[in-house]
């Protein structure tokens, strides 16, 4: 069994809360403190609402929104597939109900 895994479930010890470790590509276990990890990522402890909203707007500007025609046609396709699926399930259910009534009376 590798060192960084628990013997019980093969989960990393960080999942089980038994220690904080990072794993290299070779599978070597290296302890890492939470504070050092946060500092290495350059994050601060405060939440910047204005920055969050700005980044959210920037990400939403990158989204390619569907045209009205695409939205309508894809919505119709979804509704048709739902109707088809429910109809198939209804028919199969009725068939098995009929078959069970024939067998069990």
PDB file of N, CA and C in Angstrom:
ATOM      1  N   UNK A   1       0.847  -1.177   0.000  1.00  0.00           N
ATOM      2  CA  UNK A   1       0.000   0.000   0.000  1.00  0.00           C
ATOM      3  C   UNK A   1       0.894   1.242   0.000  1.00  0.00           C
ATOM      4  N   UNK A   2       0.540   2.242  -0.813  1.00  0.00           N
ATOM      5  CA  UNK A   2       1.340   3.466  -0.862  1.00  0.00           C
ATOM      6  C   UNK A   2       1.163   4.255   0.420  1.00  0.00           C
ATOM      7  N   UNK A   3       2.173   5.060   0.758  1.00  0.00           N
ATOM      8  CA  UNK A   3       2.166   5.782   2.014  1.00  0.00           C
ATOM      9  C   UNK A   3       1.051   6.804   2.124  1.00  0.00           C
ATOM     10  N   UNK A   4       0.693   7.472   1.050  1.00  0.00           N
ATOM     11  CA  UNK A   4      -0.271   8.563   1.121  1.00  0.00           C
ATOM     12  C   UNK A   4      -1.716   8.124   1.131  1.00  0.00           C
ATOM     13  N   UNK A   5      -1.965   6.833   1.182  1.00  0.00           N
ATOM     14  CA  UNK A   5      -3.332   6.342   1.131  1.00  0.00           C
ATOM     15  C   UNK A   5      -3.669   5.634   2.430  1.00  0.00           C
ATOM     16  N   UNK A   6      -4.927   5.717   2.852  1.00  0.00           N
ATOM     17  CA  UNK A   6      -5.335   4.989   4.037  1.00  0.00           C
ATOM     18  C   UNK A   6      -5.482   3.525   3.668  1.00  0.00           C
ATOM     19  N   UNK A   7      -5.263   2.655   4.617  1.00  0.00           N
ATOM     20  CA  UNK A   7      -5.368   1.231   4.349  1.00  0.00           C
ATOM     21  C   UNK A   7      -6.817   0.807   4.222  1.00  0.00           C
ATOM     22  N   UNK A   8      -7.740   1.566   4.815  1.00  0.00           N
ATOM     23  CA  UNK A   8      -9.146   1.177   4.840  1.00  0.00           C
ATOM     24  C   UNK A   8      -9.821   1.333   3.482  1.00  0.00           C
ATOM     25  N   UNK A   9      -9.760   2.519   2.889  1.00  0.00           N
ATOM     26  CA  UNK A   9     -10.545   2.802   1.690  1.00  0.00           C
ATOM     27  C   UNK A   9      -9.732   3.243   0.486  1.00  0.00           C
ATOM     28  N   UNK A  10      -8.428   3.319   0.596  1.00  0.00           N
ATOM     29  CA  UNK A  10      -7.570   3.822  -0.462  1.00  0.00           C
ATOM     30  C   UNK A  10      -7.867   5.276  -0.817  1.00  0.00           C
ATOM     31  N   UNK A  11      -8.406   6.045   0.118  1.00  0.00           N
ATOM     32  CA  UNK A  11      -8.601   7.476  -0.078  1.00  0.00           C
ATOM     33  C   UNK A  11      -7.355   8.203   0.396  1.00  0.00           C
ATOM     34  N   UNK A  12      -7.007   9.341  -0.238  1.00  0.00           N
ATOM     35  CA  UNK A  12      -5.891  10.121   0.284  1.00  0.00           C
ATOM     36  C   UNK A  12      -6.192  10.556   1.711  1.00  0.00           C
ATOM     37  N   UNK A  13      -5.180  10.703   2.504  1.00  0.00           N
ATOM     38  CA  UNK A  13      -5.375  11.068   3.907  1.00  0.00           C
ATOM     39  C   UNK A  13      -6.026  12.434   4.068  1.00  0.00           C
ATOM     40  N   UNK A  14      -5.880  13.308   3.083  1.00  0.00           N
ATOM     41  CA  UNK A  14      -6.525  14.610   3.190  1.00  0.00           C
ATOM     42  C   UNK A  14      -8.036  14.451   3.189  1.00  0.00           C
ATOM     43  N   UNK A  15      -8.568  13.461   2.490  1.00  0.00           N
ATOM     44  CA  UNK A  15     -10.008  13.222   2.472  1.00  0.00           C
ATOM     45  C   UNK A  15     -10.468  12.740   3.837  1.00  0.00           C
ATOM     46  N   UNK A  16      -9.679  11.902   4.486  1.00  0.00           N
ATOM     47  CA  UNK A  16     -10.047  11.366   5.785  1.00  0.00           C
ATOM     48  C   UNK A  16      -9.719  12.329   6.924  1.00  0.00           C
ATOM     49  N   UNK A  17      -9.051  13.426   6.636  1.00  0.00           N
ATOM     50  CA  UNK A  17      -8.726  14.406   7.660  1.00  0.00           C
ATOM     51  C   UNK A  17      -7.592  13.971   8.565  1.00  0.00           C
ATOM     52  N   UNK A  18      -6.753  13.064   8.108  1.00  0.00           N
ATOM     53  CA  UNK A  18      -5.670  12.575   8.943  1.00  0.00           C
ATOM     54  C   UNK A  18      -4.371  13.344   8.742  1.00  0.00           C
ATOM     55  N   UNK A  19      -4.342  14.250   7.813  1.00  0.00           N
ATOM     56  CA  UNK A  19      -3.142  15.022   7.567  1.00  0.00           C
ATOM     57  C   UNK A  19      -3.267  15.748   6.258  1.00  0.00           C
ATOM     58  N   UNK A  20      -2.398  16.719   6.043  1.00  0.00           N
ATOM     59  CA  UNK A  20      -2.418  17.483   4.806  1.00  0.00           C
ATOM     60  C   UNK A  20      -1.199  17.085   4.011  1.00  0.00           C
ATOM     61  N   UNK A  21      -1.419  16.559   2.820  1.00  0.00           N
ATOM     62  CA  UNK A  21      -0.323  16.093   1.989  1.00  0.00           C
ATOM     63  C   UNK A  21      -0.579  16.499   0.553  1.00  0.00           C
ATOM     64  N   UNK A  22       0.488  16.684  -0.170  1.00  0.00           N
ATOM     65  CA  UNK A  22       0.365  16.846  -1.615  1.00  0.00           C
ATOM     66  C   UNK A  22       1.122  15.693  -2.247  1.00  0.00           C
ATOM     67  N   UNK A  23       0.701  15.278  -3.411  1.00  0.00           N
ATOM     68  CA  UNK A  23       1.322  14.150  -4.078  1.00  0.00           C
ATOM     69  C   UNK A  23       1.967  14.631  -5.364  1.00  0.00           C
ATOM     70  N   UNK A  24       3.181  14.189  -5.600  1.00  0.00           N
ATOM     71  CA  UNK A  24       3.849  14.514  -6.848  1.00  0.00           C
ATOM     72  C   UNK A  24       3.416  13.510  -7.897  1.00  0.00           C
ATOM     73  N   UNK A  25       3.819  13.719  -9.119  1.00  0.00           N
ATOM     74  CA  UNK A  25       3.451  12.815 -10.203  1.00  0.00           C
ATOM     75  C   UNK A  25       3.975  11.401  -9.943  1.00  0.00           C
ATOM     76  N   UNK A  26       5.092  11.300  -9.238  1.00  0.00           N
ATOM     77  CA  UNK A  26       5.669   9.995  -8.944  1.00  0.00           C
ATOM     78  C   UNK A  26       4.987   9.327  -7.756  1.00  0.00           C
ATOM     79  N   UNK A  27       4.070  10.048  -7.083  1.00  0.00           N
ATOM     80  CA  UNK A  27       3.342   9.471  -5.968  1.00  0.00           C
ATOM     81  C   UNK A  27       4.016   9.686  -4.629  1.00  0.00           C
ATOM     82  N   UNK A  28       5.064  10.496  -4.566  1.00  0.00           N
ATOM     83  CA  UNK A  28       5.730  10.759  -3.301  1.00  0.00           C
ATOM     84  C   UNK A  28       4.868  11.687  -2.461  1.00  0.00           C
ATOM     85  N   UNK A  29       4.825  11.429  -1.161  1.00  0.00           N
ATOM     86  CA  UNK A  29       4.021  12.232  -0.251  1.00  0.00           C
ATOM     87  C   UNK A  29       4.868  13.378   0.285  1.00  0.00           C
ATOM     88  N   UNK A  30       4.316  14.596   0.213  1.00  0.00           N
ATOM     89  CA  UNK A  30       5.020  15.759   0.720  1.00  0.00           C
ATOM     90  C   UNK A  30       4.058  16.562   1.591  1.00  0.00           C
ATOM     91  N   UNK A  31       4.363  16.742   2.902  1.00  0.00           N
ATOM     92  CA  UNK A  31       3.475  17.523   3.761  1.00  0.00           C
ATOM     93  C   UNK A  31       3.429  18.982   3.325  1.00  0.00           C
ATOM     94  N   UNK A  32       2.243  19.569   3.399  1.00  0.00           N
ATOM     95  CA  UNK A  32       2.061  20.974   3.047  1.00  0.00           C
ATOM     96  C   UNK A  32       1.151  21.590   4.090  1.00  0.00           C
ATOM     97  N   UNK A  33       1.537  22.726   4.622  1.00  0.00           N
ATOM     98  CA  UNK A  33       0.693  23.429   5.587  1.00  0.00           C
ATOM     99  C   UNK A  33      -0.344  24.245   4.847  1.00  0.00           C
ATOM    100  N   UNK A  34      -1.531  24.393   5.454  1.00  0.00           N
ATOM    101  CA  UNK A  34      -2.611  25.142   4.805  1.00  0.00           C
ATOM    102  C   UNK A  34      -2.201  26.592   4.555  1.00  0.00           C
ATOM    103  N   UNK A  35      -1.547  27.191   5.510  1.00  0.00           N
ATOM    104  CA  UNK A  35      -1.155  28.592   5.375  1.00  0.00           C
ATOM    105  C   UNK A  35      -0.171  28.766   4.223  1.00  0.00           C
ATOM    106  N   UNK A  36       0.819  27.882   4.136  1.00  0.00           N
ATOM    107  CA  UNK A  36       1.789  27.959   3.050  1.00  0.00           C
ATOM    108  C   UNK A  36       1.119  27.737   1.704  1.00  0.00           C
ATOM    109  N   UNK A  37       0.156  26.835   1.664  1.00  0.00           N
ATOM    110  CA  UNK A  37      -0.549  26.548   0.419  1.00  0.00           C
ATOM    111  C   UNK A  37      -1.345  27.772  -0.041  1.00  0.00           C
ATOM    112  N   UNK A  38      -2.004  28.441   0.887  1.00  0.00           N
ATOM    113  CA  UNK A  38      -2.782  29.635   0.546  1.00  0.00           C
ATOM    114  C   UNK A  38      -1.865  30.770   0.108  1.00  0.00           C
ATOM    115  N   UNK A  39      -0.721  30.906   0.769  1.00  0.00           N
ATOM    116  CA  UNK A  39       0.205  31.965   0.404  1.00  0.00           C
ATOM    117  C   UNK A  39       0.823  31.707  -0.963  1.00  0.00           C
ATOM    118  N   UNK A  40       1.078  30.440  -1.273  1.00  0.00           N
ATOM    119  CA  UNK A  40       1.684  30.135  -2.565  1.00  0.00           C
ATOM    120  C   UNK A  40       0.722  30.408  -3.710  1.00  0.00           C
ATOM    121  N   UNK A  41      -0.576  30.342  -3.446  1.00  0.00           N
ATOM    122  CA  UNK A  41      -1.564  30.643  -4.471  1.00  0.00           C
ATOM    123  C   UNK A  41      -1.822  32.134  -4.584  1.00  0.00           C
ATOM    124  N   UNK A  42      -1.345  32.911  -3.643  1.00  0.00           N
ATOM    125  CA  UNK A  42      -1.491  34.353  -3.697  1.00  0.00           C
ATOM    126  C   UNK A  42      -2.884  34.831  -3.349  1.00  0.00           C
ATOM    127  N   UNK A  43      -3.619  34.069  -2.581  1.00  0.00           N
ATOM    128  CA  UNK A  43      -4.966  34.479  -2.205  1.00  0.00           C
ATOM    129  C   UNK A  43      -4.941  35.192  -0.868  1.00  0.00           C
ATOM    130  N   UNK A  44      -5.842  36.134  -0.711  1.00  0.00           N
ATOM    131  CA  UNK A  44      -5.965  36.810   0.567  1.00  0.00           C
ATOM    132  C   UNK A  44      -7.175  36.243   1.297  1.00  0.00           C
ATOM    133  N   UNK A  45      -7.265  36.549   2.591  1.00  0.00           N
ATOM    134  CA  UNK A  45      -8.351  35.987   3.379  1.00  0.00           C
ATOM    135  C   UNK A  45      -9.654  36.761   3.190  1.00  0.00           C
ATOM    136  N   UNK A  46      -9.606  37.976   2.618  1.00  0.00           N
ATOM    137  CA  UNK A  46     -10.809  38.768   2.404  1.00  0.00           C
ATOM    138  C   UNK A  46     -11.404  38.477   1.033  1.00  0.00           C
ATOM    139  N   UNK A  47     -12.720  38.553   0.947  1.00  0.00           N
ATOM    140  CA  UNK A  47     -13.421  38.338  -0.315  1.00  0.00           C
ATOM    141  C   UNK A  47     -13.667  39.692  -0.960  1.00  0.00           C
ATOM    142  N   UNK A  48     -13.190  39.841  -2.190  1.00  0.00           N
ATOM    143  CA  UNK A  48     -13.331  41.099  -2.923  1.00  0.00           C
ATOM    144  C   UNK A  48     -14.579  41.026  -3.802  1.00  0.00           C
ATOM    145  N   UNK A  49     -15.681  41.620  -3.323  1.00  0.00           N
ATOM    146  CA  UNK A  49     -16.953  41.555  -4.041  1.00  0.00           C
ATOM    147  C   UNK A  49     -16.849  42.271  -5.382  1.00  0.00           C
ATOM    148  N   UNK A  50     -16.243  43.446  -5.384  1.00  0.00           N
ATOM    149  CA  UNK A  50     -16.135  44.220  -6.620  1.00  0.00           C
ATOM    150  C   UNK A  50     -15.306  43.466  -7.666  1.00  0.00           C
ATOM    151  N   UNK A  51     -14.213  42.867  -7.230  1.00  0.00           N
ATOM    152  CA  UNK A  51     -13.385  42.082  -8.151  1.00  0.00           C
ATOM    153  C   UNK A  51     -14.124  40.858  -8.651  1.00  0.00           C
ATOM    154  N   UNK A  52     -14.879  40.233  -7.761  1.00  0.00           N
ATOM    155  CA  UNK A  52     -15.657  39.058  -8.157  1.00  0.00           C
ATOM    156  C   UNK A  52     -16.677  39.420  -9.226  1.00  0.00           C
ATOM    157  N   UNK A  53     -17.403  40.519  -9.032  1.00  0.00           N
ATOM    158  CA  UNK A  53     -18.404  40.943 -10.007  1.00  0.00           C
ATOM    159  C   UNK A  53     -17.760  41.303 -11.346  1.00  0.00           C
ATOM    160  N   UNK A  54     -16.582  41.957 -11.283  1.00  0.00           N
ATOM    161  CA  UNK A  54     -15.878  42.325 -12.513  1.00  0.00           C
ATOM    162  C   UNK A  54     -15.453  41.077 -13.286  1.00  0.00           C
ATOM    163  N   UNK A  55     -14.884  40.087 -12.574  1.00  0.00           N
ATOM    164  CA  UNK A  55     -14.454  38.850 -13.220  1.00  0.00           C
ATOM    165  C   UNK A  55     -15.650  38.052 -13.745  1.00  0.00           C
ATOM    166  N   UNK A  56     -16.755  38.091 -13.016  1.00  0.00           N
ATOM    167  CA  UNK A  56     -17.966  37.407 -13.466  1.00  0.00           C
ATOM    168  C   UNK A  56     -18.465  38.010 -14.768  1.00  0.00           C
ATOM    169  N   UNK A  57     -18.474  39.342 -14.849  1.00  0.00           N
ATOM    170  CA  UNK A  57     -18.913  40.015 -16.073  1.00  0.00           C
ATOM    171  C   UNK A  57     -17.981  39.669 -17.227  1.00  0.00           C
ATOM    172  N   UNK A  58     -16.676  39.641 -16.970  1.00  0.00           N
ATOM    173  CA  UNK A  58     -15.713  39.287 -18.018  1.00  0.00           C
ATOM    174  C   UNK A  58     -15.950  37.867 -18.532  1.00  0.00           C
ATOM    175  N   UNK A  59     -16.237  36.937 -17.627  1.00  0.00           N
ATOM    176  CA  UNK A  59     -16.489  35.556 -18.040  1.00  0.00           C
ATOM    177  C   UNK A  59     -17.799  35.445 -18.814  1.00  0.00           C
ATOM    178  N   UNK A  60     -18.824  36.174 -18.394  1.00  0.00           N
ATOM    179  CA  UNK A  60     -20.103  36.130 -19.100  1.00  0.00           C
ATOM    180  C   UNK A  60     -19.996  36.762 -20.484  1.00  0.00           C
ATOM    181  N   UNK A  61     -19.080  37.715 -20.645  1.00  0.00           N
ATOM    182  CA  UNK A  61     -18.860  38.305 -21.973  1.00  0.00           C
ATOM    183  C   UNK A  61     -18.232  37.304 -22.936  1.00  0.00           C
ATOM    184  N   UNK A  62     -17.533  36.287 -22.406  1.00  0.00           N
ATOM    185  CA  UNK A  62     -16.892  35.271 -23.244  1.00  0.00           C
ATOM    186  C   UNK A  62     -17.880  34.207 -23.718  1.00  0.00           C
ATOM    187  N   UNK A  63     -19.041  34.140 -23.072  1.00  0.00           N
ATOM    188  CA  UNK A  63     -20.021  33.103 -23.398  1.00  0.00           C
ATOM    189  C   UNK A  63     -20.617  33.373 -24.776  1.00  0.00           C
ATOM    190  N   UNK A  64     -20.722  32.322 -25.581  1.00  0.00           N
ATOM    191  CA  UNK A  64     -21.381  32.428 -26.878  1.00  0.00           C
ATOM    192  C   UNK A  64     -22.828  32.014 -26.651  1.00  0.00           C
ATOM    193  N   UNK A  65     -23.720  33.005 -26.623  1.00  0.00           N
ATOM    194  CA  UNK A  65     -25.117  32.753 -26.345  1.00  0.00           C
ATOM    195  C   UNK A  65     -25.811  32.273 -27.606  1.00  0.00           C
ATOM    196  N   UNK A  66     -26.780  31.354 -27.475  1.00  0.00           N
ATOM    197  CA  UNK A  66     -27.482  30.859 -28.660  1.00  0.00           C
ATOM    198  C   UNK A  66     -28.419  31.925 -29.224  1.00  0.00           C
ATOM    199  N   UNK A  67     -28.663  31.814 -30.530  1.00  0.00           N
ATOM    200  CA  UNK A  67     -29.626  32.723 -31.153  1.00  0.00           C
ATOM    201  C   UNK A  67     -31.032  32.273 -30.754  1.00  0.00           C
ATOM    202  N   UNK A  68     -32.015  33.113 -31.042  1.00  0.00           N
ATOM    203  CA  UNK A  68     -33.400  32.774 -30.713  1.00  0.00           C
ATOM    204  C   UNK A  68     -33.818  31.487 -31.429  1.00  0.00           C
ATOM    205  N   UNK A  69     -33.422  31.360 -32.700  1.00  0.00           N
ATOM    206  CA  UNK A  69     -33.782  30.171 -33.471  1.00  0.00           C
ATOM    207  C   UNK A  69     -33.156  28.907 -32.877  1.00  0.00           C
ATOM    208  N   UNK A  70     -31.882  28.980 -32.470  1.00  0.00           N
ATOM    209  CA  UNK A  70     -31.225  27.836 -31.847  1.00  0.00           C
ATOM    210  C   UNK A  70     -31.917  27.471 -30.535  1.00  0.00           C
ATOM    211  N   UNK A  71     -32.248  28.474 -29.745  1.00  0.00           N
ATOM    212  CA  UNK A  71     -32.890  28.240 -28.460  1.00  0.00           C
ATOM    213  C   UNK A  71     -34.235  27.548 -28.639  1.00  0.00           C
ATOM    214  N   UNK A  72     -35.026  28.026 -29.594  1.00  0.00           N
ATOM    215  CA  UNK A  72     -36.348  27.442 -29.834  1.00  0.00           C
ATOM    216  C   UNK A  72     -36.215  26.022 -30.367  1.00  0.00           C
ATOM    217  N   UNK A  73     -35.342  25.810 -31.344  1.00  0.00           N
ATOM    218  CA  UNK A  73     -35.233  24.468 -31.935  1.00  0.00           C
ATOM    219  C   UNK A  73     -34.691  23.452 -30.927  1.00  0.00           C
ATOM    220  N   UNK A  74     -33.743  23.840 -30.110  1.00  0.00           N
ATOM    221  CA  UNK A  74     -33.200  22.914 -29.119  1.00  0.00           C
ATOM    222  C   UNK A  74     -34.201  22.655 -28.002  1.00  0.00           C
ATOM    223  N   UNK A  75     -34.994  23.671 -27.652  1.00  0.00           N
ATOM    224  CA  UNK A  75     -36.032  23.473 -26.641  1.00  0.00           C
ATOM    225  C   UNK A  75     -37.105  22.523 -27.153  1.00  0.00           C
ATOM    226  N   UNK A  76     -37.489  22.684 -28.411  1.00  0.00           N
ATOM    227  CA  UNK A  76     -38.470  21.781 -29.014  1.00  0.00           C
ATOM    228  C   UNK A  76     -37.923  20.358 -29.041  1.00  0.00           C
ATOM    229  N   UNK A  77     -36.653  20.204 -29.371  1.00  0.00           N
ATOM    230  CA  UNK A  77     -36.039  18.872 -29.401  1.00  0.00           C
ATOM    231  C   UNK A  77     -36.065  18.232 -28.013  1.00  0.00           C
ATOM    232  N   UNK A  78     -35.801  19.012 -26.978  1.00  0.00           N
ATOM    233  CA  UNK A  78     -35.819  18.479 -25.616  1.00  0.00           C
ATOM    234  C   UNK A  78     -37.238  18.064 -25.231  1.00  0.00           C
ATOM    235  N   UNK A  79     -38.225  18.912 -25.530  1.00  0.00           N
ATOM    236  CA  UNK A  79     -39.613  18.586 -25.197  1.00  0.00           C
ATOM    237  C   UNK A  79     -40.048  17.324 -25.935  1.00  0.00           C
ATOM    238  N   UNK A  80     -39.707  17.202 -27.216  1.00  0.00           N
ATOM    239  CA  UNK A  80     -40.067  16.008 -27.978  1.00  0.00           C
ATOM    240  C   UNK A  80     -39.425  14.745 -27.404  1.00  0.00           C
ATOM    241  N   UNK A  81     -38.170  14.832 -27.003  1.00  0.00           N
ATOM    242  CA  UNK A  81     -37.497  13.670 -26.420  1.00  0.00           C
ATOM    243  C   UNK A  81     -38.135  13.284 -25.084  1.00  0.00           C
ATOM    244  N   UNK A  82     -38.540  14.266 -24.296  1.00  0.00           N
ATOM    245  CA  UNK A  82     -39.210  13.971 -23.023  1.00  0.00           C
ATOM    246  C   UNK A  82     -40.539  13.287 -23.288  1.00  0.00           C
ATOM    247  N   UNK A  83     -41.314  13.808 -24.254  1.00  0.00           N
ATOM    248  CA  UNK A  83     -42.602  13.197 -24.594  1.00  0.00           C
ATOM    249  C   UNK A  83     -42.394  11.782 -25.117  1.00  0.00           C
ATOM    250  N   UNK A  84     -41.416  11.589 -25.970  1.00  0.00           N
ATOM    251  CA  UNK A  84     -41.122  10.263 -26.501  1.00  0.00           C
ATOM    252  C   UNK A  84     -40.728   9.295 -25.384  1.00  0.00           C
ATOM    253  N   UNK A  85     -39.880   9.739 -24.490  1.00  0.00           N
ATOM    254  CA  UNK A  85     -39.428   8.887 -23.382  1.00  0.00           C
ATOM    255  C   UNK A  85     -40.583   8.516 -22.465  1.00  0.00           C
ATOM    256  N   UNK A  86     -41.409   9.496 -22.102  1.00  0.00           N
ATOM    257  CA  UNK A  86     -42.526   9.199 -21.206  1.00  0.00           C
ATOM    258  C   UNK A  86     -43.542   8.277 -21.873  1.00  0.00           C
ATOM    259  N   UNK A  87     -43.764   8.465 -23.174  1.00  0.00           N
ATOM    260  CA  UNK A  87     -44.688   7.588 -23.897  1.00  0.00           C
ATOM    261  C   UNK A  87     -44.157   6.163 -23.928  1.00  0.00           C
ATOM    262  N   UNK A  88     -42.886   5.999 -24.197  1.00  0.00           N
ATOM    263  CA  UNK A  88     -42.275   4.670 -24.218  1.00  0.00           C
ATOM    264  C   UNK A  88     -42.369   4.001 -22.846  1.00  0.00           C
ATOM    265  N   UNK A  89     -42.070   4.742 -21.800  1.00  0.00           N
ATOM    266  CA  UNK A  89     -42.149   4.187 -20.443  1.00  0.00           C
ATOM    267  C   UNK A  89     -43.589   3.810 -20.118  1.00  0.00           C
ATOM    268  N   UNK A  90     -44.552   4.647 -20.499  1.00  0.00           N
ATOM    269  CA  UNK A  90     -45.969   4.358 -20.267  1.00  0.00           C
ATOM    270  C   UNK A  90     -46.379   3.074 -20.974  1.00  0.00           C
ATOM    271  N   UNK A  91     -45.972   2.919 -22.233  1.00  0.00           N
ATOM    272  CA  UNK A  91     -46.340   1.726 -22.997  1.00  0.00           C
ATOM    273  C   UNK A  91     -45.705   0.464 -22.422  1.00  0.00           C
ATOM    274  N   UNK A  92     -44.442   0.546 -22.049  1.00  0.00           N
ATOM    275  CA  UNK A  92     -43.762  -0.608 -21.455  1.00  0.00           C
ATOM    276  C   UNK A  92     -44.413  -0.970 -20.125  1.00  0.00           C
ATOM    277  N   UNK A  93     -44.751   0.036 -19.321  1.00  0.00           N
ATOM    278  CA  UNK A  93     -45.406  -0.201 -18.038  1.00  0.00           C
ATOM    279  C   UNK A  93     -46.753  -0.886 -18.247  1.00  0.00           C
ATOM    280  N   UNK A  94     -47.539  -0.403 -19.199  1.00  0.00           N
ATOM    281  CA  UNK A  94     -48.833  -1.029 -19.479  1.00  0.00           C
ATOM    282  C   UNK A  94     -48.667  -2.464 -19.985  1.00  0.00           C
ATOM    283  N   UNK A  95     -47.668  -2.707 -20.815  1.00  0.00           N
ATOM    284  CA  UNK A  95     -47.420  -4.063 -21.302  1.00  0.00           C
ATOM    285  C   UNK A  95     -47.104  -5.002 -20.145  1.00  0.00           C
ATOM    286  N   UNK A  96     -46.198  -4.584 -19.258  1.00  0.00           N
ATOM    287  CA  UNK A  96     -45.850  -5.448 -18.127  1.00  0.00           C
ATOM    288  C   UNK A  96     -47.028  -5.616 -17.176  1.00  0.00           C
ATOM    289  N   UNK A  97     -47.864  -4.584 -17.033  1.00  0.00           N
ATOM    290  CA  UNK A  97     -49.079  -4.718 -16.215  1.00  0.00           C
ATOM    291  C   UNK A  97     -50.028  -5.739 -16.815  1.00  0.00           C
ATOM    292  N   UNK A  98     -50.221  -5.661 -18.119  1.00  0.00           N
ATOM    293  CA  UNK A  98     -51.088  -6.625 -18.820  1.00  0.00           C
ATOM    294  C   UNK A  98     -50.524  -8.042 -18.682  1.00  0.00           C
ATOM    295  N   UNK A  99     -49.201  -8.168 -18.885  1.00  0.00           N
ATOM    296  CA  UNK A  99     -48.578  -9.490 -18.797  1.00  0.00           C
ATOM    297  C   UNK A  99     -48.691 -10.074 -17.400  1.00  0.00           C
ATOM    298  N   UNK A 100     -48.510  -9.247 -16.376  1.00  0.00           N
ATOM    299  CA  UNK A 100     -48.615  -9.766 -14.999  1.00  0.00           C
ATOM    300  C   UNK A 100     -50.049 -10.152 -14.661  1.00  0.00           C
ATOM    301  N   UNK A 101     -51.045  -9.428 -15.206  1.00  0.00           N
ATOM    302  CA  UNK A 101     -52.452  -9.791 -14.989  1.00  0.00           C
ATOM    303  C   UNK A 101     -52.769 -11.124 -15.686  1.00  0.00           C
ATOM    304  N   UNK A 102     -52.148 -11.369 -16.840  1.00  0.00           N
ATOM    305  CA  UNK A 102     -52.375 -12.625 -17.542  1.00  0.00           C
ATOM    306  C   UNK A 102     -51.786 -13.809 -16.778  1.00  0.00           C
ATOM    307  N   UNK A 103     -50.613 -13.588 -16.156  1.00  0.00           N
ATOM    308  CA  UNK A 103     -49.928 -14.675 -15.436  1.00  0.00           C
ATOM    309  C   UNK A 103     -50.555 -14.897 -14.059  1.00  0.00           C
ATOM    310  N   UNK A 104     -50.775 -13.803 -13.326  1.00  0.00           N
ATOM    311  CA  UNK A 104     -51.204 -13.932 -11.929  1.00  0.00           C
ATOM    312  C   UNK A 104     -52.700 -13.760 -11.729  1.00  0.00           C
ATOM    313  N   UNK A 105     -53.408 -13.466 -12.778  1.00  0.00           N
ATOM    314  CA  UNK A 105     -54.814 -13.512 -12.742  1.00  0.00           C
ATOM    315  C   UNK A 105     -55.604 -12.377 -12.362  1.00  0.00           C
TER     316      UNK A 105
END
